[in-house]
Each structure stands twice: as C-alpha cells, then as structure tokens.
Amino acid sequence: MGAASVGGRPVGARSSTAAARLARLGFADPAKAATLLSTPLLAGFLDPMDEVFADGLAEALAESADPDQALLALVRVVESLDRADLDRAATSTAGLLAALRVPGTGRRRLLAVLGSSAALGDHLVRHPEHWVAATTATDLDVEDRRAAMCAAVRDLPYADALDALRVEYRRQLIGVAAIDLTAADPLDRMPATAAALADLAEAALEGGLLIARQEYGPGHERCRLAVIAMGKTGGRELNYVSDVDVIFVAEPASGVAEDEAMAIGHVLATGVMKACSQATSEGTLWPVDAALRPEGKQGQLVRTVASHVAYYERWAKTWEFQALLKARCVAGDMDLGTAYHAAISPMVWEAAGRENFVEDVQAMRRRVEKHIPAAEAQRQLKLGKGGLRDVEFSVQLMQLVHGRSDPSLRSPTTLEALAALGAGGYLAREDAATLDTAYRMLRSLEHRIQLFRLRRTHLMPTSPPDLRRLGRALGYPRDSAAEIVKAWQAQAREVRRIHEKLFYRPLLAAVARLSRDEHGLTTAAARDRLKALGFGDPAGAMRHLESLVTGMSRRAAIQRHLLPVMLGWFADEADPDAGLLSFRRVSDELGSTHWYLKMLRDEGRAAELLAHSLGRSRYAADLLIRSPESVAVLGDPAGLKPRSAAALIATMTAAAGRQDDPDQAMAAAREIRAAELARITFAVLAGELDQRGLGNALSDLTQALVQVALALAIARIGGTEPVPVDMAVIAMGSFGGREMGFGSDADVMFVHRPNREVSEADAQAVAVRIVQELVRLLGGAGPDPGLALDADLRPEGKNGPLVRSLEAYAAYYERWALTWEFQALLRARPVAGDERLGADFVDLVNPLRYPPNGIDPKAVLEIRRMKARVESERLPRGAEPRLHLKLGPGGMTDVEWTAQLLQLRYAGADPALRVTGTVEALEAAVAGGFLAAESAAILIDAWSLATSIRSANLLWRGRPSDQVPSAVRDGDGVGRIIGRPPGSGTALVEQWMSTGRHARPVVRAEFYDS
C-alpha cells in the first residue's frame, strides 16, 4: 500500500518539514506542535501546496511566552467552543477561527494570554466564549468594572451569584492580562496593570457587598457600610494574585440604634469576605484579610468612625499608621469612606513624632525579615534582600518622616511616592530613577510568575521551562532562562545598594552641599530623618557628619563613599549616636593614615564590623579611642580568631625585646594586648565567639601579659645580676578557671623559692620587690585598659604577706587554712614564672583541694553556712536579688559553689573532676555519675547566661555591672550582644528570671540538700 500524501507529497515528509520550521520558531516540542496544528479544527491554517502554515499563525504563536502551551491551550479552547455550539456568531468557533486569521493586536493578545497563563487557559476551556475578552480588550475605568460586576450578580440566587462573580472577574482579568502581556514595554505598563488589578478587586468587593445585601434581605439599608482597602489594593498597585486587605467602617442610618447597625454591619462585612474568598465550582477569587483593623484579628470586625479614631489616638502602633498610608475607600458608602479618611489621615502624618516611633519602625523591619523562610531567602522577590519590601518599606518610612511637612509625598502608590521623594530632593534623583526601574522589574517578574497558575507566590522559579517562559514574557527571546535570572539579580543588587544608602546619601548632601542637584534635603528635614532612624541627638549627628565629609581631601571623598552605608549600620544598632561619635573620633586620629580608609573601603566586612561594634558597644569605642591603631585587626587575614597564649607570649616577648627601657618594653607588649582585646571584642560583638571561647581568649591574653611583665620585673629588680629567687604566678578565681570576662580582675597568688644560698628574709624582700614592680607595670596608664592583679585569695587575705615561699605556703595550709581556702584552691593554676616551681605548688595543693577521702560533713556544713552568709551579706544595697547575676537565685555563685562542692567531695576519687573550670567540672560530674545530666544542663545554661550578660553589660555600657538591665534600652543593647533579636528590652529580664527559677531548685537539691 502506498504512503498517504497531501498535495502529492507524503504526510511524513510534510510533518518533518513542519517540525523543523516550528523548532526554528522556538517551539520546545516541534513534533507535537506539528501534530496539534494538523487537528481538523485548525486544518484550515495549513497550505498543502507550500507545506507551510497559512496566515502567520505559527509565527504569532511563537511570539508568546510559551508557544507550546499557547498552541495546546488554543486547541483545547477551539474544541470546547465547538462543543458548546454557541448561537452568537461573534463568539462561535467560526468567529474565533476568523479572528485567528487576522494578523494584529487581537490575535496577539489571545495567544499571549494562552502562552502565559495556564490558569486563564483553563478558564477559557470552561468558558470558551470569553476569548473575545482578550481580542477586544480595552482599558476600563473603575466605574465600568464596578457596573459590569454588579450587573453579573444582581438578583441571582446566592450560589449562582458567587459563581457569576468569579466568572465575571476572570472575564475582566483576561482583558487586563491581554493588554499587559502585549505591551511594547512591560516595565512601562506595570503601574497601569497594577492599577487595573486594584480596580478589578474594587469592583469585586462591590459585587461581593451586593451579594451580601441580597443575602441579608430587607433591613440591610439600616447600616451604612464602607469598605476601606489597605495595602496594595489601597495603593492601586495590586498583584495578579494577592490577599486583599480591608477595614470595615459602619455607621447607623438615620434613626437606627448603633448596636443594631453594628450587628447588621458585621453580617454584611462577613458576607463580603465570604463572597470573595469562598470556594465554589468556579473556584475562588482571593482571601479578604481584615487583620489590619484595630486590635487585629481579636478586634471588632466593624467599627464606627469615632471608634476607629479613639483606637488610633490611644492604642495604635506606628506600623498601623504605616499601613494607613494606603487606606482608600473602594466599596459601599463612599461618603462614609471619605469621612473616615478625613478623620484618620491627620494622625498618619503625625506618627513620626510619636515617642516610640523608632522602636516601632525597627520592629516593623524585623517583622518583615522574620517572614522569610531560610530555604526561600535567595529566591524571594518580595521579602529577600533587594526585594520589593526593601523599596516599599524605605519609601513608606521616608513618607512618614517627611510627609508631615510636605503634602506632595502623601501618595499611597509606591512609584508615585518614589518620584515625589526624588523631585523633592529627599533622595538622589538618579537613585530614585534606578529604584523606579528596579521596582517595575521586580513587580513585572512577580506578575508574570503569579499569572501562570494564578497562585500567590513571590518566589523566582528554578525549573528551566518556567524560567524560559518568564524570560520570553519579559523580552528576552535568546537564552531566556539565563538572561532573566541575570537581569533579576542585577536589579536586586541595585535595590539593596540603594536601600542601604537611601536614607543616608541625602543626609551627606545636606551637610556637605555636594552639588546643586543634591541639596534638596533641608537641615531641618535631615534632622527629622536622623531622629526617625534612631539618633537621639540629630544636631550632634549632623555636626559629626559635617566634620567627616566636608572638603575636597581624599579622606573626605572616601568618607562620602563609605558613610551612606555605614550610617545604615549605625542606625541598626541600639546606640547609633555613640557609634557615629566614636567613628568620628577614630577617624580623626587615623584619617590621614593611608591604611585605615583603604581598609574600610576595600574590606567591606571591616567597615561593617566597625560600624556595628561601635554602635553596639561603648567598651569597643573606648578601646579604639585609647588605641586607634587596634582597628587594624579588622584587616587581619586571621580575621576574628583569637590568638593562642603561646603565640601572644612570643609576639609580646619579641616586641618588648626591641626596647631598652622596661617601661617602653611593657608599653610595646600592652600595644599588642590592646590589639588583641579589640580582636576579641569584635569577635564577641559579631557573634563569632561564645562565652566559653571568650573566657579562654581573655585568660590566655592575661597569662601572656603577666608572663612578659614578670620577666621584665625580674630583669629590672635584678639589674645586671640574676635575682636569688625563682618566682611563679598562680592564677585563681575566673583567671585560674579560664572564665574571665571583660573587665575581670586577675585573681592571683605569688610564690617564690630561693635558687641559691640566701637568707629567708632577703629572698622574701627580693620577691616582694618583684611583685610590686609587676603590679606597677601592669596597672599603669597605657594603650590598653590597666590589668589589676588581685591577691586577696592568698593566705590570711589582705592581711597576709603579698608573696610567700613554697615552704611558707605548706606550713600555713597544714596549720591554719580554713575550708574556704581549700575551696578557692580548686581554681589554682600556674600561669607565669618558673615552671618547676609552679608544678611543685600544684603538687602541694592537690591533696588539699582533692582530699582522697572527700570532704568531711563538718566542712560541708561550713561551706553551706558560708554560702548563706555570702548571699545575705554581700548583695549590694538596693540591688534586686532576683536580677543579680552573681548572688541572685540561679546566679554564678550558686552554680560555681555547687560545682566546687562536687569537686571537694569526689575529685579525690575521680581524677576527671580535677579541673579548674566550672562547666568542665559539671560535665565531669555527669560523666562520673555524681550529677544528673539534666541538672547539669540547667546549671550550665544559668551560668552561661549570667556570665554572658555580665560581659555584655561591660561591652554595652563601658563599665561593669552584675545586674540584669531592667531599662528597656539597656536591655535591648545587652540583649543584642548576647544574640537576642533587636527589641528584646524587658524580655531579657524575663529570660534571666525564668533561667534562675529553673536553676535554683537544682542548687538547693545538689548543694544544700544532697
């Protein structure tokens, strides 16, 4: 049998030729496309003589975002239309086929919809007559949309009305999409599309209200109800798929009691929400969200104007006024909506003057960032870095700050407000233009992504077909998937870059008067903005900025480049004023040093760490003001990793060895300590060093300095002759336990032993002189904070000799020592001087602190009594016991004494307990079976939190404190340092009290009752 043929040629050959041509046109599956184009209903578009497609249909399909999808949807719609057998010629199968033969806008629009939206294609399969909505689409005003929507649902039974509302909505949506998808410039069209979508939502809400009134029946007119759109609907910048945020306002009709009217209003408002949100056989529109109303979801659904005003005057947060920027009446009683707007609007523009404005603004930013799932952060168009929220939040904040005095900034639409901010000089015009383009691009991406399935999403797709369709839809016909990702990422980078300087560059222009084009921000406006960003002394901040950026020097030029971003980092912290002031002081010292500004300019992380550290810690600022060169550690390739004791000793010894005078040698060693202190401080503030790491780092640094200082003291006292004694320094307390915090004294004891024939008195005199010289070298003024050596834990305390021989220690401990002194020895650790002497001291005290048979009951009772005395007698006057980190319930003393009692009891039998650190002792007690793991975990948590807060107190305030800060600002500042989210405030107190409450019963059981 011969092969089938058309026009004298075999069908297979013709199909092969068609597929090749379709592949060249951009069809992903040309063979399937050729088959679909050969279906009977589309057969008229085949030219059997030339074996090509007539009337340019293939080329028209190829112009759509997804030609394969467009063709498949077209076949389905034509078949559905043919089955429907419609009477009207204009919408019949013949009418559609005729429209497909005519090149031009109508055909392009229909195929663009089919190629960009599978969801609208499905709708056209169900309602094939709606193809005309695409080919004849025109821009409608909101009244036309409202009229058509209400006409579609009027006088219908409830269920039918719900279906009709959805069908009419999607009919109009097809027209909006058709115009959008065939615009010459999608970015230019975006604002009009967003406005049309908002108008369509407005019409749907009016239709929903009509359905609710019909369902209620007679009497609904006794309540005047207005629907106030919020968010993107209120701003006329809606997405294809989005929640529609609303607030309902009601008033009684004349002669109606308010309670009755509110009850009716509640029913009607609920009906509007159900009419739009409820799923029917025709699907659903979108959720109607009334959570922005006063008191949120817990508040009344419907309120009068007076009730709204009363709430906003007394209770509203700043974010609620920010939301009200976009409030607009869209349905129901328009006169009532106008009255609502007139009553509320003045309060919106006074929000920036509220006492808690800055805190609320910071909370708003955190709420935005908190909503980003970690797995989606890199794909988020809306909430991610460089996303839509960056633009919207920035614009809205500047509107709140400057809109009080400039009504031109009060547009609810983001792009209009952005243009007004640029025109008014509130941000640089080129930045406004760049941000405008980026916002249009991001919104256009969002629109195209949502349109495909009509699903609410803000994520960039990852599959190549989705990216290809998206790229083609936005004008990237070649290598579409790669090019659209590249374009998106470029725009996101621009948004983030400008977002970071949006508030700050005009501030620099205001103080430096950089050019005619960049001084629209007046001094008063600049101060308003600084205040809104959290600066408590805007005038002072302005003076610091002026000092930093004014002039034509290289330094001023680099500062102008750095500060727009650095100001943002300062403003993110709890004390931006202190951060900016400290930066100015450091820059005044180092501004002419070539490496300083180069480091900040070229090492981005260095500038960010510096800004956040100075804004977060007065102690860090004090360190750098004492020793500005210490900032160089930020450019250190080793980063923020603390150096070991051995490395520090070697470096300090080498630096000291280059000096002839002991004081100069000590100054050189202390310069190294200053730099290392800065490194450790920056590491803690950056969250890269926990409390255990901090204790180790500070203890190693202290050990290194003590060892170098001891060598210098011995050299000075001995002169040209060796001293007649060996010396050793024994670390005690937190120093011995490697648990030092910022500002900790170094608890020590000094021991000597003659190294040749010399009288006991002479040996003692030399040893005392060495110790006195050591104390002098360490405690004097220098580039670093002085290191105080505390020898009060020595035998006989302050009344005993400053230094003793090893034999004297042995005699004292054998005859006179008290139980608390053996307890103190649990932390004894040699750290400097003669190693053999240090080891002999350890051998002497080990049997005393680790008694082979454990501590006797009488000694246990003595320790318990002493602990009780410490709690009752040493608490400072006026201190709140529950908030005291050392002596309060569950505090450091509770945990440390519990651990030490376990060591005194069991370390003689279990060598694993012979450690000097608190945490290590508790962990060893668990391993040895002397303490339950759960109890140890509770104690370790309490001790770690207490020591962290104690160190953070010093970092934040620049001075030590053993109290949990109860002031909101101090609690916020300290909380940030220990890793709590910004805005912790009083939550830090609650966290400590909860932790202490859990720890205290464990202490009672293990220390007092065991």
XYZ file of C-alpha atoms in Angstrom, residues 81-409:
329
model
C -16.050 26.178 21.731
C -17.035 23.741 19.026
C -18.727 21.504 21.573
C -20.519 24.490 23.119
C -22.151 25.274 19.728
C -22.849 28.893 20.674
C -25.543 30.776 18.829
C -23.776 34.130 18.679
C -21.605 34.271 15.618
C -19.200 36.736 17.221
C -18.120 34.224 19.856
C -18.607 30.994 17.901
C -15.948 28.632 16.624
C -16.143 30.291 13.245
C -15.707 33.679 14.869
C -12.599 32.538 16.728
C -11.069 30.909 13.627
C -11.757 34.061 11.685
C -10.047 36.153 14.379
C -7.029 33.857 14.274
C -6.657 34.533 10.540
C -6.313 38.276 11.060
C -2.800 39.442 11.977
C -2.802 42.181 14.544
C -3.418 43.107 18.146
C -6.476 40.913 18.782
C -4.791 37.673 17.774
C -1.568 38.579 19.579
C -3.468 39.282 22.776
C -5.353 35.991 22.792
C -2.257 33.929 22.076
C -0.231 35.893 24.640
C -2.778 35.023 27.340
C -2.794 31.357 26.341
C 1.004 31.216 26.286
C 1.491 32.957 29.645
C -1.289 31.649 31.863
C -2.274 28.012 32.173
C -4.949 29.103 34.669
C -6.637 31.533 32.270
C -6.347 28.917 29.528
C -8.274 26.526 31.774
C -10.879 29.250 32.350
C -11.292 29.715 28.591
C -11.795 25.986 28.183
C -14.674 26.206 30.697
C -15.977 29.469 29.252
C -14.736 29.481 25.664
C -16.905 32.451 24.714
C -14.601 34.649 26.827
C -11.908 34.526 24.132
C -13.420 37.779 22.938
C -12.357 39.416 26.258
C -8.762 39.005 25.085
C -9.097 40.030 21.434
C -11.226 43.102 22.160
C -9.614 44.104 25.479
C -9.618 47.795 26.371
C -8.675 49.730 29.480
C -11.804 50.224 31.560
C -12.265 52.739 34.328
C -13.264 51.527 37.756
C -16.900 52.578 37.395
C -17.293 50.472 34.250
C -15.751 47.495 36.019
C -17.967 48.036 39.051
C -21.103 48.277 36.923
C -20.292 45.102 34.976
C -19.514 43.167 38.156
C -22.720 44.202 39.904
C -24.791 43.518 36.778
C -23.389 39.980 36.666
C -24.568 39.116 40.200
C -27.688 41.225 40.671
C -30.882 39.362 41.609
C -29.287 35.915 41.351
C -29.677 33.187 43.989
C -26.748 33.174 46.416
C -24.811 30.190 44.991
C -25.336 31.364 41.407
C -24.254 34.878 42.355
C -20.992 33.572 43.835
C -20.233 31.686 40.606
C -21.198 34.678 38.488
C -18.890 36.945 40.495
C -15.960 34.662 39.774
C -16.787 34.204 36.111
C -17.123 37.938 35.522
C -13.946 38.652 37.490
C -11.933 36.282 35.320
C -13.519 37.577 32.143
C -12.268 41.029 33.026
C -8.949 39.609 34.235
C -8.371 38.135 30.775
C -8.674 41.624 29.322
C -6.222 43.078 31.857
C -3.711 40.307 31.143
C -4.139 40.582 27.370
C -3.185 44.267 27.367
C -0.378 43.712 29.878
C 1.194 40.800 28.007
C 1.296 42.583 24.654
C 2.568 45.956 25.862
C 5.563 47.259 23.946
C 7.402 47.795 27.238
C 6.249 45.515 30.082
C 8.000 47.631 32.705
C 6.362 50.798 31.463
C 2.964 49.077 31.515
C 3.368 47.637 35.034
C 1.831 50.542 37.015
C -1.248 50.625 34.772
C -1.666 46.871 35.103
C -1.363 47.043 38.887
C -3.934 49.854 38.968
C -6.290 47.877 36.724
C -5.978 44.845 39.007
C -6.764 47.028 42.017
C -9.797 48.456 40.193
C -10.926 44.935 39.380
C -10.588 43.935 43.036
C -12.537 47.051 43.987
C -15.305 46.054 41.596
C -15.323 42.517 43.014
C -15.656 43.879 46.555
C -18.613 45.983 45.423
C -20.107 42.918 43.808
C -19.466 40.925 46.981
C -21.194 43.609 49.032
C -24.185 43.470 46.695
C -24.341 39.686 47.168
C -24.143 40.123 50.950
C -27.006 42.675 50.884
C -29.139 40.410 48.695
C -28.496 37.519 51.049
C -29.364 39.632 54.095
C -32.548 40.909 52.508
C -34.649 43.882 53.651
C -33.114 45.836 56.516
C -29.537 45.893 55.279
C -30.016 49.554 54.454
C -30.263 50.331 58.173
C -26.454 50.176 58.270
C -24.146 52.359 56.202
C -21.070 50.268 55.411
C -17.827 51.350 53.731
C -15.029 49.030 52.662
C -11.605 50.609 53.099
C -8.893 48.981 51.024
C -5.424 48.747 52.514
C -2.079 47.517 51.229
C -1.605 47.141 47.506
C -5.333 47.417 46.802
C -5.484 50.744 48.594
C -2.374 51.911 46.758
C -3.784 50.830 43.378
C -0.751 48.602 42.835
C -2.206 45.121 43.220
C -0.695 41.833 42.050
C -2.482 39.287 39.886
C -2.943 37.151 42.993
C -2.828 38.680 46.447
C -4.727 38.886 49.678
C -6.963 41.925 49.601
C -6.510 43.812 52.870
C -9.551 45.740 54.092
C -11.023 47.590 57.043
C -14.778 47.895 57.512
C -16.364 51.129 58.728
C -20.048 51.382 59.598
C -22.494 53.986 60.818
C -26.206 53.640 61.618
C -28.653 55.011 59.106
C -30.773 57.875 60.329
C -32.919 56.862 63.289
C -31.240 53.456 63.776
C -29.586 52.446 67.042
C -25.817 51.966 66.830
C -25.859 48.439 68.283
C -28.363 47.310 65.661
C -26.399 48.923 62.849
C -23.138 47.332 64.026
C -24.782 43.901 64.123
C -26.026 44.356 60.550
C -22.606 45.702 59.514
C -20.890 42.645 60.951
C -23.131 40.335 58.932
C -22.571 42.339 55.753
C -18.791 42.517 56.253
C -18.641 38.785 56.869
C -20.737 38.303 53.741
C -18.327 40.381 51.636
C -15.400 38.298 52.817
C -17.188 35.013 52.123
C -18.417 36.177 48.726
C -14.845 36.732 47.537
C -12.986 34.056 49.489
C -15.327 31.056 49.494
C -14.540 28.214 47.107
C -17.275 27.319 44.596
C -17.443 25.284 41.420
C -15.833 28.319 39.742
C -13.006 28.440 42.261
C -12.278 31.429 44.464
C -11.001 34.959 43.935
C -8.622 35.745 46.810
C -8.740 35.924 50.599
C -10.189 39.115 52.018
C -7.998 39.896 55.029
C -9.286 42.251 57.728
C -6.350 41.670 60.101
C -5.144 45.281 59.733
C -8.186 46.537 61.644
C -7.808 47.929 65.175
C -6.697 45.171 67.556
C -6.102 42.872 64.595
C -7.927 39.571 64.433
C -9.032 39.967 68.048
C -10.748 43.276 67.361
C -14.287 44.033 66.204
C -14.742 43.378 62.504
C -16.817 46.545 62.093
C -16.393 49.876 63.907
C -17.741 53.376 63.619
C -15.515 56.251 62.556
C -15.462 57.512 66.142
C -14.393 54.087 67.417
C -11.560 53.969 64.896
C -10.400 57.433 65.887
C -10.457 56.568 69.595
C -8.354 53.479 68.987
C -5.764 55.222 66.822
C -5.470 58.100 69.271
C -4.785 55.872 72.263
C -3.520 52.446 71.269
C -2.217 52.258 67.716
C 1.373 51.256 66.959
C 3.457 53.013 64.346
C 3.131 50.108 61.912
C -0.630 50.647 61.934
C -0.167 54.224 60.769
C 2.256 52.980 58.144
C -0.460 50.631 56.922
C -2.933 53.527 56.849
C -0.742 55.321 54.312
C -2.609 53.292 51.698
C -6.135 53.438 53.143
C -8.740 54.185 50.441
C -12.491 53.671 50.288
C -13.289 51.233 47.474
C -16.813 49.920 48.046
C -20.043 50.648 49.838
C -20.910 54.082 51.184
C -18.329 56.406 49.606
C -19.369 59.409 51.696
C -18.735 57.394 54.840
C -15.373 56.300 53.456
C -14.457 59.935 52.801
C -15.370 60.852 56.375
C -13.210 58.009 57.672
C -10.238 59.143 55.603
C -10.626 62.753 56.724
C -10.649 61.679 60.378
C -7.713 59.258 60.184
C -5.339 60.906 57.716
C -4.015 63.681 60.014
C -2.933 61.082 62.567
C -0.947 59.205 59.918
C 1.214 62.237 59.236
C 1.935 62.819 62.896
C 3.138 59.250 63.511
C 6.823 60.123 63.010
C 6.613 62.434 66.011
C 5.489 59.666 68.348
C 7.774 58.822 71.250
C 8.123 55.171 70.246
C 8.439 55.798 66.512
C 11.997 54.480 66.158
C 11.342 51.318 68.162
C 8.190 50.600 66.183
C 9.995 51.157 62.892
C 12.733 48.736 63.916
C 10.086 46.214 64.959
C 8.430 46.564 61.553
C 11.691 45.779 59.814
C 12.196 42.714 61.986
C 8.692 41.506 61.229
C 9.445 41.724 57.524
C 12.736 39.856 57.811
C 11.245 37.243 60.125
C 8.769 36.143 57.467
C 11.498 34.854 55.148
C 11.892 31.057 55.320
C 15.605 30.256 55.170
C 15.137 27.905 52.218
C 13.486 30.660 50.179
C 15.680 33.628 51.053
C 17.693 33.517 47.837
C 14.580 33.281 45.627
C 12.345 35.829 47.306
C 11.205 38.686 45.082
C 9.213 40.252 47.882
C 10.966 39.757 51.221
C 14.520 38.882 50.210
C 17.490 41.224 50.089
C 16.981 43.641 47.248
C 13.303 42.675 47.095
C 10.092 44.632 46.817
C 9.801 45.141 50.572
C 13.154 46.925 50.621
C 11.729 49.511 48.254
C 8.282 49.754 49.810
C 9.481 49.945 53.387
C 12.055 52.599 52.570
C 9.596 54.725 50.644
C 6.928 54.456 53.340
C 9.338 55.339 56.117
C 10.506 58.447 54.259
C 6.895 59.371 53.612
C 6.133 59.155 57.340
C 9.197 61.216 58.223
C 8.915 63.965 55.627
C 5.238 63.811 54.687
C 4.327 65.704 57.839
C 5.553 68.925 56.276
C 5.394 68.077 52.576
C 1.943 67.019 51.284
C 3.420 66.154 47.874
C 4.790 62.934 49.418
